[in-house]
CSV table of C-alpha atoms in Angstrom, one decimal:
chain,number,residue,atom,x,y,z
A,1,GLU,CA,0.9,15.2,-38.2
A,2,LEU,CA,-0.5,17.9,-35.9
A,3,LYS,CA,1.2,21.1,-36.2
A,4,VAL,CA,0.7,24.0,-33.6
A,5,GLU,CA,2.0,27.7,-34.3
A,6,GLN,CA,1.8,30.4,-31.7
A,7,ASN,CA,2.2,34.1,-32.2
A,8,PRO,CA,3.5,36.2,-31.3
A,9,LEU,CA,6.6,34.4,-29.7
A,10,PHE,CA,7.6,37.2,-27.5
A,11,LEU,CA,5.1,39.8,-26.0
A,12,SER,CA,5.9,42.7,-24.0
A,13,MET,CA,2.8,43.8,-22.1
A,14,GLN,CA,2.2,47.1,-20.1
A,15,GLU,CA,0.4,46.7,-16.9
A,16,GLY,CA,-3.2,47.3,-17.2
A,17,LYS,CA,-3.6,46.8,-20.9
A,18,ASN,CA,-5.2,43.9,-22.7
A,19,TYR,CA,-3.4,41.5,-25.1
A,20,THR,CA,-4.1,38.2,-27.1
A,21,ILE,CA,-1.9,35.3,-28.0
A,22,TYR,CA,-3.1,33.2,-31.0
A,23,CYS,CA,-2.6,29.5,-31.6
A,24,ASN,CA,-3.2,28.0,-34.9
A,25,TYR,CA,-3.1,24.3,-35.5
A,26,SER,CA,-3.0,22.3,-38.8
A,27,THR,CA,-5.3,19.5,-38.6
A,28,THR,CA,-8.2,18.3,-36.5
A,29,SER,CA,-7.5,18.2,-32.7
A,30,ASP,CA,-9.4,16.5,-30.2
A,31,ARG,CA,-8.8,19.0,-27.5
A,32,LEU,CA,-6.8,22.4,-27.1
A,33,TYR,CA,-4.9,23.0,-24.1
A,34,TRP,CA,-3.1,26.1,-22.6
A,35,TYR,CA,-0.1,25.8,-20.1
A,36,ARG,CA,1.9,28.3,-18.2
A,37,GLN,CA,5.6,27.9,-17.5
A,38,ASP,CA,7.6,29.8,-15.3
A,39,PRO,CA,11.4,30.0,-15.8
A,40,GLY,CA,12.9,26.7,-14.7
A,41,LYS,CA,9.7,25.3,-13.6
A,42,SER,CA,7.1,22.7,-14.7
A,43,LEU,CA,4.0,23.3,-16.8
A,44,GLU,CA,0.8,24.3,-15.1
A,45,SER,CA,-2.5,23.5,-16.8
A,46,LEU,CA,-4.6,26.6,-17.5
A,47,PHE,CA,-7.4,25.5,-19.8
A,48,VAL,CA,-8.6,22.5,-21.8
A,49,LEU,CA,-11.0,23.2,-24.5
A,50,LEU,CA,-13.1,20.6,-26.2
A,51,SER,CA,-15.6,22.0,-28.5
A,52,ASN,CA,-16.2,24.8,-31.3
A,53,GLY,CA,-17.2,27.9,-29.3
A,54,ALA,CA,-15.7,26.8,-26.1
A,55,VAL,CA,-14.9,29.7,-23.9
A,56,LYS,CA,-13.2,29.5,-20.4
A,57,GLN,CA,-12.0,32.0,-18.0
A,58,GLU,CA,-9.8,32.2,-15.0
A,59,GLY,CA,-9.2,35.4,-13.4
A,60,ARG,CA,-7.6,37.7,-16.1
A,61,LEU,CA,-7.1,34.9,-18.6
A,62,MET,CA,-9.7,33.8,-21.0
A,63,ALA,CA,-9.2,31.2,-23.7
A,64,SER,CA,-11.5,30.3,-26.6
A,65,LEU,CA,-11.6,27.8,-29.4
A,66,ASP,CA,-12.7,28.0,-32.9
A,67,THR,CA,-12.4,24.5,-34.5
A,68,LYS,CA,-13.6,25.6,-38.0
A,69,ALA,CA,-10.6,28.1,-38.1
A,70,ARG,CA,-8.3,25.8,-36.2
A,71,LEU,CA,-7.5,28.7,-34.0
A,72,SER,CA,-7.4,29.3,-30.2
A,73,THR,CA,-6.8,32.5,-28.6
A,74,LEU,CA,-5.6,33.4,-25.0
A,75,HIS,CA,-6.8,36.8,-24.1
A,76,ILE,CA,-5.3,38.6,-21.0
A,77,THR,CA,-7.3,41.4,-19.5
A,78,ALA,CA,-5.4,44.2,-17.6
A,79,ALA,CA,-2.1,42.6,-17.4
A,80,VAL,CA,-0.3,42.4,-14.1
A,81,HIS,CA,3.3,41.5,-13.4
A,82,ASP,CA,2.2,38.3,-11.9
A,83,LEU,CA,1.3,37.0,-15.4
A,84,SER,CA,5.1,37.2,-16.6
A,85,ALA,CA,5.6,33.6,-18.0
A,86,THR,CA,5.7,31.5,-21.0
A,87,TYR,CA,2.6,30.4,-22.4
A,88,PHE,CA,2.1,27.1,-24.5
A,89,CYS,CA,-0.8,26.0,-26.5
A,90,ALA,CA,-0.9,22.3,-27.5
A,91,GLY,CA,-3.2,20.3,-29.8
A,92,ASP,CA,-4.1,16.6,-29.1
A,93,ASN,CA,-4.4,13.8,-31.4
A,94,ASP,CA,-5.7,10.7,-29.3
A,95,TYR,CA,-4.1,12.1,-26.2
A,96,LYS,CA,-0.6,12.7,-27.9
A,97,LEU,CA,0.1,16.5,-27.5
A,98,SER,CA,2.0,18.6,-29.9
A,99,PHE,CA,3.2,21.8,-28.4
A,100,GLY,CA,3.6,25.3,-30.0
A,101,ALA,CA,6.9,27.1,-29.5
A,102,GLY,CA,5.4,29.1,-26.6
A,103,THR,CA,4.8,32.9,-26.1
A,104,THR,CA,7.1,34.4,-23.5
A,105,VAL,CA,5.3,37.3,-21.8
A,106,THR,CA,6.9,40.0,-19.9
A,107,VAL,CA,4.8,42.6,-18.0
A,108,ARG,CA,6.3,46.0,-17.4
A,109,ALA,CA,5.0,48.8,-15.2
B,1,ASN,CA,-0.9,13.5,-3.3
B,2,ALA,CA,2.6,14.0,-4.7
B,3,GLY,CA,1.3,13.9,-8.3
B,4,VAL,CA,4.2,13.3,-10.8
B,5,THR,CA,7.6,12.8,-9.3
B,6,GLN,CA,10.7,12.8,-11.2
B,7,THR,CA,14.1,11.8,-10.1
B,8,PRO,CA,16.9,13.0,-10.5
B,9,LYS,CA,16.4,16.8,-11.0
B,10,PHE,CA,19.8,17.2,-12.5
B,11,ARG,CA,22.4,15.0,-13.9
B,12,ILE,CA,25.6,15.4,-16.0
B,13,LEU,CA,26.6,12.4,-18.1
B,14,LYS,CA,29.7,11.7,-20.3
B,15,ILE,CA,29.1,10.8,-23.9
B,16,GLY,CA,28.4,7.1,-24.2
B,17,GLN,CA,27.1,6.5,-20.7
B,18,SER,CA,23.7,5.3,-19.9
B,19,MET,CA,21.1,6.1,-17.3
B,20,THR,CA,17.5,5.9,-16.4
B,21,LEU,CA,15.3,8.8,-15.7
B,22,GLN,CA,12.6,7.7,-13.2
B,23,CYS,CA,9.1,8.9,-13.1
B,24,THR,CA,6.2,7.8,-10.8
B,25,GLN,CA,2.6,9.1,-10.3
B,26,ASP,CA,0.2,8.3,-7.4
B,27,MET,CA,-2.9,9.6,-9.1
B,28,ASN,CA,-3.8,6.2,-10.7
B,29,HIS,CA,-3.6,7.7,-14.2
B,30,ASN,CA,-3.6,5.3,-17.0
B,31,TYR,CA,-1.7,7.4,-19.7
B,32,MET,CA,1.9,8.4,-19.1
B,33,TYR,CA,4.3,10.3,-21.4
B,34,TRP,CA,8.0,11.5,-21.6
B,35,TYR,CA,8.7,14.9,-23.4
B,36,ARG,CA,11.9,16.8,-24.0
B,37,GLN,CA,12.1,20.4,-24.1
B,38,ASP,CA,15.1,22.2,-25.6
B,39,PRO,CA,16.0,25.9,-24.9
B,40,GLY,CA,13.4,28.2,-26.1
B,41,MET,CA,11.3,25.6,-27.6
B,42,GLY,CA,7.9,23.8,-27.0
B,43,LEU,CA,7.8,20.2,-25.7
B,44,LYS,CA,8.3,17.1,-27.9
B,45,LEU,CA,6.9,13.8,-27.3
B,46,ILE,CA,9.5,11.1,-26.9
B,47,TYR,CA,7.4,7.9,-25.8
B,48,TYR,CA,4.0,7.4,-24.3
B,49,SER,CA,1.9,4.6,-22.5
B,50,VAL,CA,-1.8,4.0,-22.4
B,51,GLY,CA,-1.4,1.6,-19.7
B,52,ALA,CA,0.7,-1.1,-17.9
B,53,GLY,CA,2.6,-3.1,-20.4
B,54,ILE,CA,1.8,-0.8,-23.5
B,55,THR,CA,4.0,1.6,-24.9
B,56,ASP,CA,4.5,3.5,-28.2
B,57,LYS,CA,6.7,5.9,-29.9
B,58,GLY,CA,6.1,9.6,-30.1
B,59,GLU,CA,7.8,12.2,-32.1
B,60,VAL,CA,11.4,11.9,-31.2
B,61,PRO,CA,12.0,8.3,-29.8
B,62,ASN,CA,15.5,7.7,-31.3
B,63,GLY,CA,18.1,7.0,-28.6
B,64,TYR,CA,15.4,6.3,-26.0
B,65,ASN,CA,13.7,3.1,-24.4
B,66,VAL,CA,10.8,3.1,-22.1
B,67,SER,CA,9.0,0.4,-20.1
B,68,ARG,CA,5.6,0.3,-18.2
B,69,SER,CA,5.4,-2.7,-15.9
B,70,THR,CA,3.2,-0.9,-13.3
B,71,THR,CA,0.5,1.9,-13.5
B,72,GLU,CA,2.6,4.1,-11.3
B,73,ASP,CA,6.1,3.9,-13.0
B,74,PHE,CA,7.4,4.9,-16.3
B,75,PRO,CA,11.0,5.1,-16.5
B,76,LEU,CA,13.1,6.5,-19.5
B,77,ARG,CA,16.2,4.9,-20.6
B,78,LEU,CA,19.1,6.6,-22.4
B,79,GLU,CA,21.6,3.9,-23.5
B,80,LEU,CA,24.5,5.7,-25.3
B,81,ALA,CA,24.3,9.3,-24.3
B,82,ALA,CA,25.0,11.9,-26.9
B,83,PRO,CA,25.4,15.6,-26.9
B,84,SER,CA,22.1,16.0,-28.9
B,85,GLN,CA,20.1,14.6,-25.8
B,86,THR,CA,21.1,17.5,-23.7
B,87,SER,CA,17.7,18.8,-22.6
B,88,VAL,CA,15.1,19.0,-19.9
B,89,TYR,CA,13.0,16.0,-19.7
B,90,PHE,CA,9.3,16.0,-18.5
B,91,CYS,CA,7.3,13.2,-17.5
B,92,ALA,CA,3.5,13.6,-17.4
B,93,SER,CA,0.4,11.6,-16.8
B,94,SER,CA,-3.3,11.9,-17.5
B,95,TYR,CA,-6.7,10.0,-16.9
B,96,ASP,CA,-8.5,8.8,-19.9
B,97,PRO,CA,-11.9,7.7,-18.7
B,98,VAL,CA,-12.4,4.8,-21.4
B,99,GLY,CA,-15.7,4.8,-23.0
B,100,ILE,CA,-16.5,8.4,-22.3
B,101,ILE,CA,-16.2,10.8,-25.2
B,102,GLY,CA,-14.9,14.3,-24.8
B,103,SER,CA,-12.6,14.0,-21.6
B,104,ASN,CA,-11.3,17.3,-20.5
B,105,GLN,CA,-8.6,16.1,-18.3
B,106,PRO,CA,-5.3,18.0,-18.6
B,107,GLN,CA,-1.9,16.2,-18.4
B,108,HIS,CA,0.0,16.7,-15.3
B,109,PHE,CA,3.6,17.4,-15.6
B,110,GLY,CA,6.5,16.5,-13.1
B,111,ASP,CA,9.2,19.1,-12.2
B,112,GLY,CA,11.6,18.0,-14.9
B,113,THR,CA,15.0,16.5,-15.1
B,114,ARG,CA,17.8,18.7,-16.5
B,115,LEU,CA,20.4,16.6,-18.3
B,116,SER,CA,23.7,17.7,-19.8
B,117,ILE,CA,25.8,15.5,-21.9
B,118,LEU,CA,29.3,16.4,-22.1
């Protein structure tokens, strides 16, 4: 069974600084997903990572995948208030997703 | 496109009552899923379907049933509601291009149904 662990679970960010969220998974995963969820809202897809060494960037967010270490990271550059949300990573076994517990990010001035 | 539509958005049930959560998608996706999200937790897969007429259990299927008679619709049935089923339920869909290795399509989620059982 695919297990996914995220850390940290809570992250207080200062505006303008850089931070990283880590996602470890227990067994082979076909894909690695990152989602964002605002309070009381649905999940918004950020990235889908397929292969070892994959790196994707969108604005201040960059995700990478190391399949050998079974590790994905979500890097936030120069945090801004709009990035406050909960971020989930999920591994994939034949399109069945296993989610981490989420990282709740709060960006303060 | 409306994407993934879930109804109702909110519902309160009494213990032992039954209800069906509706989910429909207009993206012609072959895969559909039901998840539940408990407070402060990630999502757990209840049931999924790879196409019309085909369904299978996920991680937490007990107390639920599903059917998939059309590509568009994937209703979730609670037969005898219990307090442990109080949760937010999300339906999702995705497209798996059969025969193509390495699809990078994400799952698209509905807005959720907030269900309380008292």
